[in-house]
Coordinates of C-alpha atoms in Angstrom, one line a residue:
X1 CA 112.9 119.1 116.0
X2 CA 110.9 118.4 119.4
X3 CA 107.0 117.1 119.6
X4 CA 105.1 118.8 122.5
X5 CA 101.6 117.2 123.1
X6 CA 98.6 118.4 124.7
X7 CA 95.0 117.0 125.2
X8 CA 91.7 117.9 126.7
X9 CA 88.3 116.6 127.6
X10 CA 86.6 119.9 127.6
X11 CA 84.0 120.2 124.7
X12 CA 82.0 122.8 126.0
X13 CA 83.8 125.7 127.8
X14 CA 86.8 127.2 125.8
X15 CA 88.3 128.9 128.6
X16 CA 88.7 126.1 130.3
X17 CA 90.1 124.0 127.6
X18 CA 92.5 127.1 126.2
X19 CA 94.1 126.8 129.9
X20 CA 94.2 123.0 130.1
X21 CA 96.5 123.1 126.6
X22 CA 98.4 125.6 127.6
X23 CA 99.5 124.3 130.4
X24 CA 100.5 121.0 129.2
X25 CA 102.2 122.9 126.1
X26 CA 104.5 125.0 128.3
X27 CA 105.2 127.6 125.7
X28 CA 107.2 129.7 126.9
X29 CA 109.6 127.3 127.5
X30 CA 109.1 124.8 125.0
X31 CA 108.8 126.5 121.7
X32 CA 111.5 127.3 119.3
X33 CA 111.9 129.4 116.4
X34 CA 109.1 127.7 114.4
X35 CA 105.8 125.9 114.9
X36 CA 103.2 124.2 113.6
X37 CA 100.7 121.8 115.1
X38 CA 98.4 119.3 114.0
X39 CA 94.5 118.2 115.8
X40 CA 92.3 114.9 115.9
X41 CA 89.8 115.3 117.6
X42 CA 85.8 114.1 118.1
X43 CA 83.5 115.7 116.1
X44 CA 81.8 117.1 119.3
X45 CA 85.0 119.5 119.0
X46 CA 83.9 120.6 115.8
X47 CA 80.1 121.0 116.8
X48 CA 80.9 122.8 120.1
X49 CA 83.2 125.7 118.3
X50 CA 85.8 124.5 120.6
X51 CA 88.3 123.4 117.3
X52 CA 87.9 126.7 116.0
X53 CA 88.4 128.4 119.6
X54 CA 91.7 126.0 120.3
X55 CA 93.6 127.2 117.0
X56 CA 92.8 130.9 117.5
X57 CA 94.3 130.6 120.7
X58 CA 97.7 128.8 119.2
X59 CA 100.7 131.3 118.4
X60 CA 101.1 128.8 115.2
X61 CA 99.0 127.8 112.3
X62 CA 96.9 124.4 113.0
X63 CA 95.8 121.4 110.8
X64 CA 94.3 118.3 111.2
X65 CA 90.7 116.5 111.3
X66 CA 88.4 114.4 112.9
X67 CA 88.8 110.7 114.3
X68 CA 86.8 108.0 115.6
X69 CA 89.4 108.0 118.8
X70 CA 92.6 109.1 119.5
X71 CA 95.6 109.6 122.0
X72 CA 98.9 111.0 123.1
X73 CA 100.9 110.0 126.0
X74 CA 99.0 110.9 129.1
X75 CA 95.3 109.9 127.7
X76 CA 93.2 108.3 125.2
X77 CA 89.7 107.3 124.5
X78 CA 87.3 108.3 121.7
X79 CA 85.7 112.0 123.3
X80 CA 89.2 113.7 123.1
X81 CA 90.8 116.3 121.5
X82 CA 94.8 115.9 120.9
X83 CA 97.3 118.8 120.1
X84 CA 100.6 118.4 118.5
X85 CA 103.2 120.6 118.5
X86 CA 106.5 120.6 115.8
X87 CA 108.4 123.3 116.8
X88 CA 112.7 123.4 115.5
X89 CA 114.8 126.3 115.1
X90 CA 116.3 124.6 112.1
X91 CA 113.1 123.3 110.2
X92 CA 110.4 125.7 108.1
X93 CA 106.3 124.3 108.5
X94 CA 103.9 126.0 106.0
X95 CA 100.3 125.2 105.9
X96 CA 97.4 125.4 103.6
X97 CA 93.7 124.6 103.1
X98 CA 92.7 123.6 99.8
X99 CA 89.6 124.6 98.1
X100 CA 86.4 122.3 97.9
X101 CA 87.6 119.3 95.9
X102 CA 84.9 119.4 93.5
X103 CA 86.0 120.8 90.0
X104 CA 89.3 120.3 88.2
X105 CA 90.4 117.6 91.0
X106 CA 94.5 117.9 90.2
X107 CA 94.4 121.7 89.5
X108 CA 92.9 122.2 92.9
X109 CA 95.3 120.1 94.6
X110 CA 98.2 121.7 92.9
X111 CA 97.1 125.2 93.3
X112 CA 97.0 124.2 97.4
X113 CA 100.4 122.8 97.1
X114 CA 102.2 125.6 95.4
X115 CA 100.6 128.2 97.8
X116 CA 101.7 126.2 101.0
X117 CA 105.5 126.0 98.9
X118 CA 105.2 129.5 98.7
X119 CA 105.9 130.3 102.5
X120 CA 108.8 128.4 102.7
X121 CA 112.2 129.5 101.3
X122 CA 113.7 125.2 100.9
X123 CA 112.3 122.8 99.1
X124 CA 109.9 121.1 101.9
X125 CA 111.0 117.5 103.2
X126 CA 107.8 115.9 103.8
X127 CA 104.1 116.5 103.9
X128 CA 101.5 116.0 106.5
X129 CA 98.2 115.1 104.8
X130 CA 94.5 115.4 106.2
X131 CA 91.9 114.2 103.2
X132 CA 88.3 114.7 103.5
X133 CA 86.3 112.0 103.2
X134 CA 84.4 112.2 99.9
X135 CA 82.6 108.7 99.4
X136 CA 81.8 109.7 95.6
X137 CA 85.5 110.7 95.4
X138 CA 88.2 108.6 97.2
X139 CA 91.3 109.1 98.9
X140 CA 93.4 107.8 96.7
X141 CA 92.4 110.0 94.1
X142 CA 93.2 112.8 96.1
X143 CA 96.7 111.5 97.1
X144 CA 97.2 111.1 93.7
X145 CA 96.6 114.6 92.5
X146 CA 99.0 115.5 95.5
X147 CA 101.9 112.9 94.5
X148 CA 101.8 114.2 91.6
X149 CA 102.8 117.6 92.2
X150 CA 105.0 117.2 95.8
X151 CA 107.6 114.9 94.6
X152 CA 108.2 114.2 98.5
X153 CA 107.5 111.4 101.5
X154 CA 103.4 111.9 101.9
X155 CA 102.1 111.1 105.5
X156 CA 98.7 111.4 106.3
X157 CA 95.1 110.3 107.2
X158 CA 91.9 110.3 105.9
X159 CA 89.0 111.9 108.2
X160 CA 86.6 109.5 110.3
X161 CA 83.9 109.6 113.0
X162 CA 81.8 107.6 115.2
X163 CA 79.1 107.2 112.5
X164 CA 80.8 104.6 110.6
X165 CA 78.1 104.0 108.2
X166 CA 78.4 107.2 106.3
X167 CA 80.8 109.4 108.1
X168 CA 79.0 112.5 107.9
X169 CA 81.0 114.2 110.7
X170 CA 84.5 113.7 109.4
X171 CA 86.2 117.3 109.0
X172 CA 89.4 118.1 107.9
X173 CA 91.1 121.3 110.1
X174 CA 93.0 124.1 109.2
X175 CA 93.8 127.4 111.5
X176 CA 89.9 126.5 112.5
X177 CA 87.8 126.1 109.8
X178 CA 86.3 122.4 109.3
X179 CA 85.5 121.8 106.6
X180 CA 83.9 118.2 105.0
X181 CA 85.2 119.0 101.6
X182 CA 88.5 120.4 101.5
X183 CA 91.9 119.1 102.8
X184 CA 94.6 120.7 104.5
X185 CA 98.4 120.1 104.6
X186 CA 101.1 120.8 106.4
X187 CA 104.8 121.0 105.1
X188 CA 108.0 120.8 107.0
X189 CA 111.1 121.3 105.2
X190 CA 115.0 121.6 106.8
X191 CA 116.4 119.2 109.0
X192 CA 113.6 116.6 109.0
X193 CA 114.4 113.0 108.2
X194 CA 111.3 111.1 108.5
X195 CA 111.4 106.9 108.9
X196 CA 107.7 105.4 107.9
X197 CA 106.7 102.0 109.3
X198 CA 103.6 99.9 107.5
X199 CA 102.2 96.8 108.9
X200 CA 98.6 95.2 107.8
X201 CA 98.5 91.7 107.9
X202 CA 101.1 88.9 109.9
X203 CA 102.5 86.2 107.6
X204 CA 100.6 83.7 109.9
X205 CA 97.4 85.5 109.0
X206 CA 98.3 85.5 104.9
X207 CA 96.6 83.3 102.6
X208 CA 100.1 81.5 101.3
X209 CA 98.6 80.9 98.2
X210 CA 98.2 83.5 95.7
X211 CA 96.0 84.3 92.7
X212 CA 97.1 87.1 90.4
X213 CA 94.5 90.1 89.2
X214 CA 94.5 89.6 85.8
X215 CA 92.2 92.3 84.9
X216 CA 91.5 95.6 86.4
X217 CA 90.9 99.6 85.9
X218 CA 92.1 101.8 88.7
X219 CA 90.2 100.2 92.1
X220 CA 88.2 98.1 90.5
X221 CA 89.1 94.6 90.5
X222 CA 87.7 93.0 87.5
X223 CA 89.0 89.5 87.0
X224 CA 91.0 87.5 89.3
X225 CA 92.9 84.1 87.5
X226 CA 90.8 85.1 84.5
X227 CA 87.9 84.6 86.3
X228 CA 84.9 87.7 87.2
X229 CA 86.3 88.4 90.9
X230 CA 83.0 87.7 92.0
X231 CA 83.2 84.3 91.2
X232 CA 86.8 84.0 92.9
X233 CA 85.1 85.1 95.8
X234 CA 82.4 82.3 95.9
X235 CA 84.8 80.0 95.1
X236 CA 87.5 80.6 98.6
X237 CA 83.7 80.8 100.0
X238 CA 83.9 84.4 101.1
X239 CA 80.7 85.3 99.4
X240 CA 77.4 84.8 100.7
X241 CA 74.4 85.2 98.4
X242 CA 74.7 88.3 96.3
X243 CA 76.6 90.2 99.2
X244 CA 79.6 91.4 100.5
X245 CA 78.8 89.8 104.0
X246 CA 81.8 89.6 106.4
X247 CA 84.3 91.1 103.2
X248 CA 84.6 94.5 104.7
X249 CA 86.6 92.9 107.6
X250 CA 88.8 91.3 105.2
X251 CA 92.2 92.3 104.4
X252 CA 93.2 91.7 100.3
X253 CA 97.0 92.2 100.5
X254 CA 98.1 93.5 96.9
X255 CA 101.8 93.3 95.7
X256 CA 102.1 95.4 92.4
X257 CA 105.2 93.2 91.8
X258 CA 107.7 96.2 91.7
X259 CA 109.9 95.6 94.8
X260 CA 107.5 97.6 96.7
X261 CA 105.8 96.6 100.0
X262 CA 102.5 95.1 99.7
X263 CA 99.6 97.3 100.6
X264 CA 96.3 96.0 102.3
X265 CA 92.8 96.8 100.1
X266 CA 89.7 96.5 101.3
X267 CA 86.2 95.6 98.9
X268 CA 83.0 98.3 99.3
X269 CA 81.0 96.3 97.0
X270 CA 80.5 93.8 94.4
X271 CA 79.1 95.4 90.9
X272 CA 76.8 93.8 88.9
X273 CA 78.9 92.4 86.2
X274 CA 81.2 90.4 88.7
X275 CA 84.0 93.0 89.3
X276 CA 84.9 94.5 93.1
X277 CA 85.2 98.4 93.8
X278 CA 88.3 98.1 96.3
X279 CA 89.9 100.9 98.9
X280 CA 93.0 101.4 96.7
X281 CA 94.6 100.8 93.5
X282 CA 94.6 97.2 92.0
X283 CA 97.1 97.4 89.0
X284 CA 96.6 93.8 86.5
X285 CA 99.6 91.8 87.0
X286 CA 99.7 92.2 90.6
X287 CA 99.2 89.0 93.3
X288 CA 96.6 88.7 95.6
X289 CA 96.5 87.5 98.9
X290 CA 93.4 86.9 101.4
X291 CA 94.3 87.8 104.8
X292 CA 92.2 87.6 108.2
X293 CA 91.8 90.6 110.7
X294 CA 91.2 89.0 114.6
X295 CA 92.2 90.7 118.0
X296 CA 95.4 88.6 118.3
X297 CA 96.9 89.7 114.7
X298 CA 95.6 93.5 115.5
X299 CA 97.7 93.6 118.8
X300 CA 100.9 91.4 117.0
X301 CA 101.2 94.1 114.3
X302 CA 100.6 97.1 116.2
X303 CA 103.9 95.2 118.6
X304 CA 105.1 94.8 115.1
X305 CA 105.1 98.6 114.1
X306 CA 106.3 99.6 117.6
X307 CA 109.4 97.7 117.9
X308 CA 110.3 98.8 114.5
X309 CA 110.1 102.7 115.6
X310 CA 111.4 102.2 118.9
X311 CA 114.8 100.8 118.3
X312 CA 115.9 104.2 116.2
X313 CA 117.6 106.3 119.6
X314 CA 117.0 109.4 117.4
X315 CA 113.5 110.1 117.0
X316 CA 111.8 112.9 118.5
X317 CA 108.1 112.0 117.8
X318 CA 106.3 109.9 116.8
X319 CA 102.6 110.1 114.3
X320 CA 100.5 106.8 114.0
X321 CA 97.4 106.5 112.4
X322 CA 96.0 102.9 112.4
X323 CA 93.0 102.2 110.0
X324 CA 89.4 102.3 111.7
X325 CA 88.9 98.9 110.2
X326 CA 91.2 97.6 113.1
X327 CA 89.0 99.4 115.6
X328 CA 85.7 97.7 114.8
X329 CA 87.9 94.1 114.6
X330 CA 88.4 95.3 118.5
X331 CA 84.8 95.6 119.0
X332 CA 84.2 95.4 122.7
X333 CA 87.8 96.5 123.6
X334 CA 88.0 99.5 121.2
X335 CA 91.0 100.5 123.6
X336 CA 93.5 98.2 123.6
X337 CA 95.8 99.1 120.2
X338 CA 95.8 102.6 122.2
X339 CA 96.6 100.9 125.3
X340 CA 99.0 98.7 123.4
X341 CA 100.6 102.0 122.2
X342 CA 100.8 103.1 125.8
X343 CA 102.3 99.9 127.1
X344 CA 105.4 99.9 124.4
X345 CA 106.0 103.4 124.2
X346 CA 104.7 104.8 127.1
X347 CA 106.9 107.7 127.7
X348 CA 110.2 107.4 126.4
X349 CA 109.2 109.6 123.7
X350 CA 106.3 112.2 122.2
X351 CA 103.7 110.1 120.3
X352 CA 100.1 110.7 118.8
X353 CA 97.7 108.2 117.5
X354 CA 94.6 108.6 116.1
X355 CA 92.6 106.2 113.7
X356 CA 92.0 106.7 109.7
X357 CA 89.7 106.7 107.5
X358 CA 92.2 106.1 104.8
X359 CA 95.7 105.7 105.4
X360 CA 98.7 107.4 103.6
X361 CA 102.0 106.9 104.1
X362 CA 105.4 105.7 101.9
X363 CA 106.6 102.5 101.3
X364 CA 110.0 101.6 100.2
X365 CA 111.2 99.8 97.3
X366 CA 114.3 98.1 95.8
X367 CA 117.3 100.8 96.7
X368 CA 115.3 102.6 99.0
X369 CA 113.2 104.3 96.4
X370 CA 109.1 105.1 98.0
X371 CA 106.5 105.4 96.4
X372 CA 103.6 107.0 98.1
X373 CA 100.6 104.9 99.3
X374 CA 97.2 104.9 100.0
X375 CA 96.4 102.3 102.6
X376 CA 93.2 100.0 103.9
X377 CA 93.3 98.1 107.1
X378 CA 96.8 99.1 107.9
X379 CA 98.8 100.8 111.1
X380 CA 100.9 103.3 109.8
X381 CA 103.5 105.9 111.6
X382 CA 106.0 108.4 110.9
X383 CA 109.0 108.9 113.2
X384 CA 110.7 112.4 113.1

């Protein structure tokens, strides 16, 4: 398996941009038997017809989706568009675009799933996931319908853009079309063994005392201690009036007690009768802890993640998508988890990083067993 990467700043003339990819890609030389290759882009790429013009131009079917900002190894910033190319003469990638998620939620997902299975004559190894974002809907939901069904490692992301009130540009990508409503998935199967790193929130940043969620349904948090989790809130004085002020920034680290990693959750709003809509599953029995996001824990985890991948000589590539949450913690240095990236990794290997609107990625319980994940606040990656 190799990772070729490719980037561009051109929005507005294909020709131009077509060239500049190309170029970087080195084709000719460069590509083996089989390919695939995954976008995140700015939704100006989407708006300009330069998305659709890139993946007509590619030799090998294209997924991805939008991103508040991204990188590869030569460049990074917010108004870019980032290629990535798996190409192995050993490994099989299929791809598929599912229809609008908005009937029979798991029969759509599966029907996606068994036509991108379909094309491939192994049982895949992995999955690459890009999820729409669907406010009335929900990430998880959709990973769920698609764990359900793939009974293999799930990486992904969730699509984002610059309007992070309601996210209205966010697209997922397949072979060109962008879509706000549909997701699209790519599946490698042969000789891929994938390693997944999750970081959210230091120890030194963890509340050391925890509380345990003693009522909740799906991803909403109802009681905390036996107490509405409203009033839990106002009591650790994270509550202001009848708001949420100052919550979205904070990390609630959730162990489901099964010998699983912990998984980061963040709170969208506080209902009426007392109970919290989180980012992610909240199962009853599960401990609760209150962590704080600030620059200095950002950059220590993203180290974190990066040592962890880095010490394994046999990786070919590397995918990281961090949570957009992190991003706007960064506020007036939005650059330097990229840069930080840059710094630790630099060249030594293919990597692409491009923030989430909803992480997905596996993490690893007693024995090694995974369980696939949906993730809030979190820097995620997949080595290959």
């Amino acid at each position: 398996m190799r990772m070729l990467n490719a980037w561009t700043l051109e929005a507005d003339e294909p020709e131009l941009a077509i060239a500049e990819i190309k170029t970087q890609l080195d084709m000719d030389k460069q590509l083996q038997k089989n390919a695939a290759g995954f976008i995140t882009c700015s939704y100006d790429f989407v708006e300009t017809g330069m998305v659709e013009a890139i993946c007509q131009a590619m030799p090998f079917p294209v997924v991805g989706c939008t991103t508040l900002s991204n990188g590869v190894n030569c460049e990074a910033g917010p108004m870019l568009l980032c290629l990535s190319v798996l190409t192995a003469d050993d490994c099989q990638f299929s791809t598929v675009l599912s229809e609008p998620l908005n009937g029979d939620l798991d029969g759509l997902v599966a029907d996606a799933w068994q036509k991108a299975r379909a094309q491939l004559n192994a049982e895949p190894s992995m999955a690459l996931a890009f999820i729409p974002f669907i406010s009335s809907l929900g990430g998880e939901l959709i990973l769920f319908a698609l764990d359900k069904v793939a009974k293999v490692p799930i990486f992904g992301t969730t699509a984002c853009d610059h309007d992070t009130a309601q996210y209205s540009n966010s697209f997922t990508i397949h072979n060109g079309i962008c879509s706000r409503d549909r997701m699209s998935i790519l599946l490698l199967a042969g000789q891929v063994t994938p390693r997944f790193v999750v970081t959210s929130t230091s120890e030194q940043n963890l509340q050391k005392q925890k509380a345990i969620i003693t009522r909740s349904q799906g991803s909403v948090m109802r009681e905390v201690n036996n107490m509405p989790a409203r009033e839990y809130f106002y009591a650790l004085g994270l509550m202001a009036g009848d708001g949420v002020e100052g919550m979205s920034s904070v990390p609630f680290v959730v162990d489901y007690q099964d010998g699983s990693q912990p998984v980061a959750r963040a709170i969208y709003r506080i209902n009426e009768d007392g109970s919290a809509v989180c980012g992610g599953m909240v199962p009853e029995g599960s401990s609760l802890s209150i962590g704080r996001m600030d620059v200095p824990d950002i950059m220590l985890t993203a180290q974190q993640s990066l040592e962890k991948i880095t010490t394994d000589e046999s990786i070919n590539g590397v995918i990281m998508f961090p949570c957009l949450g992190r991003n706007m913690v960064l506020g007036m240095e939005p650059m330097l988890e990229l840069e930080k990236i840059q710094q630790v990794i630099g060249n030594k290997l293919p990597w692409h990083a491009a923030y989430s609107g909803g992480e997905v990625c596996p993490v690893y319980g007693v024995g090694g067993n995974y369980s696939n994940r949906f993730h809030n606040f979190t820097f995620i990656a997949c080595a290959i």
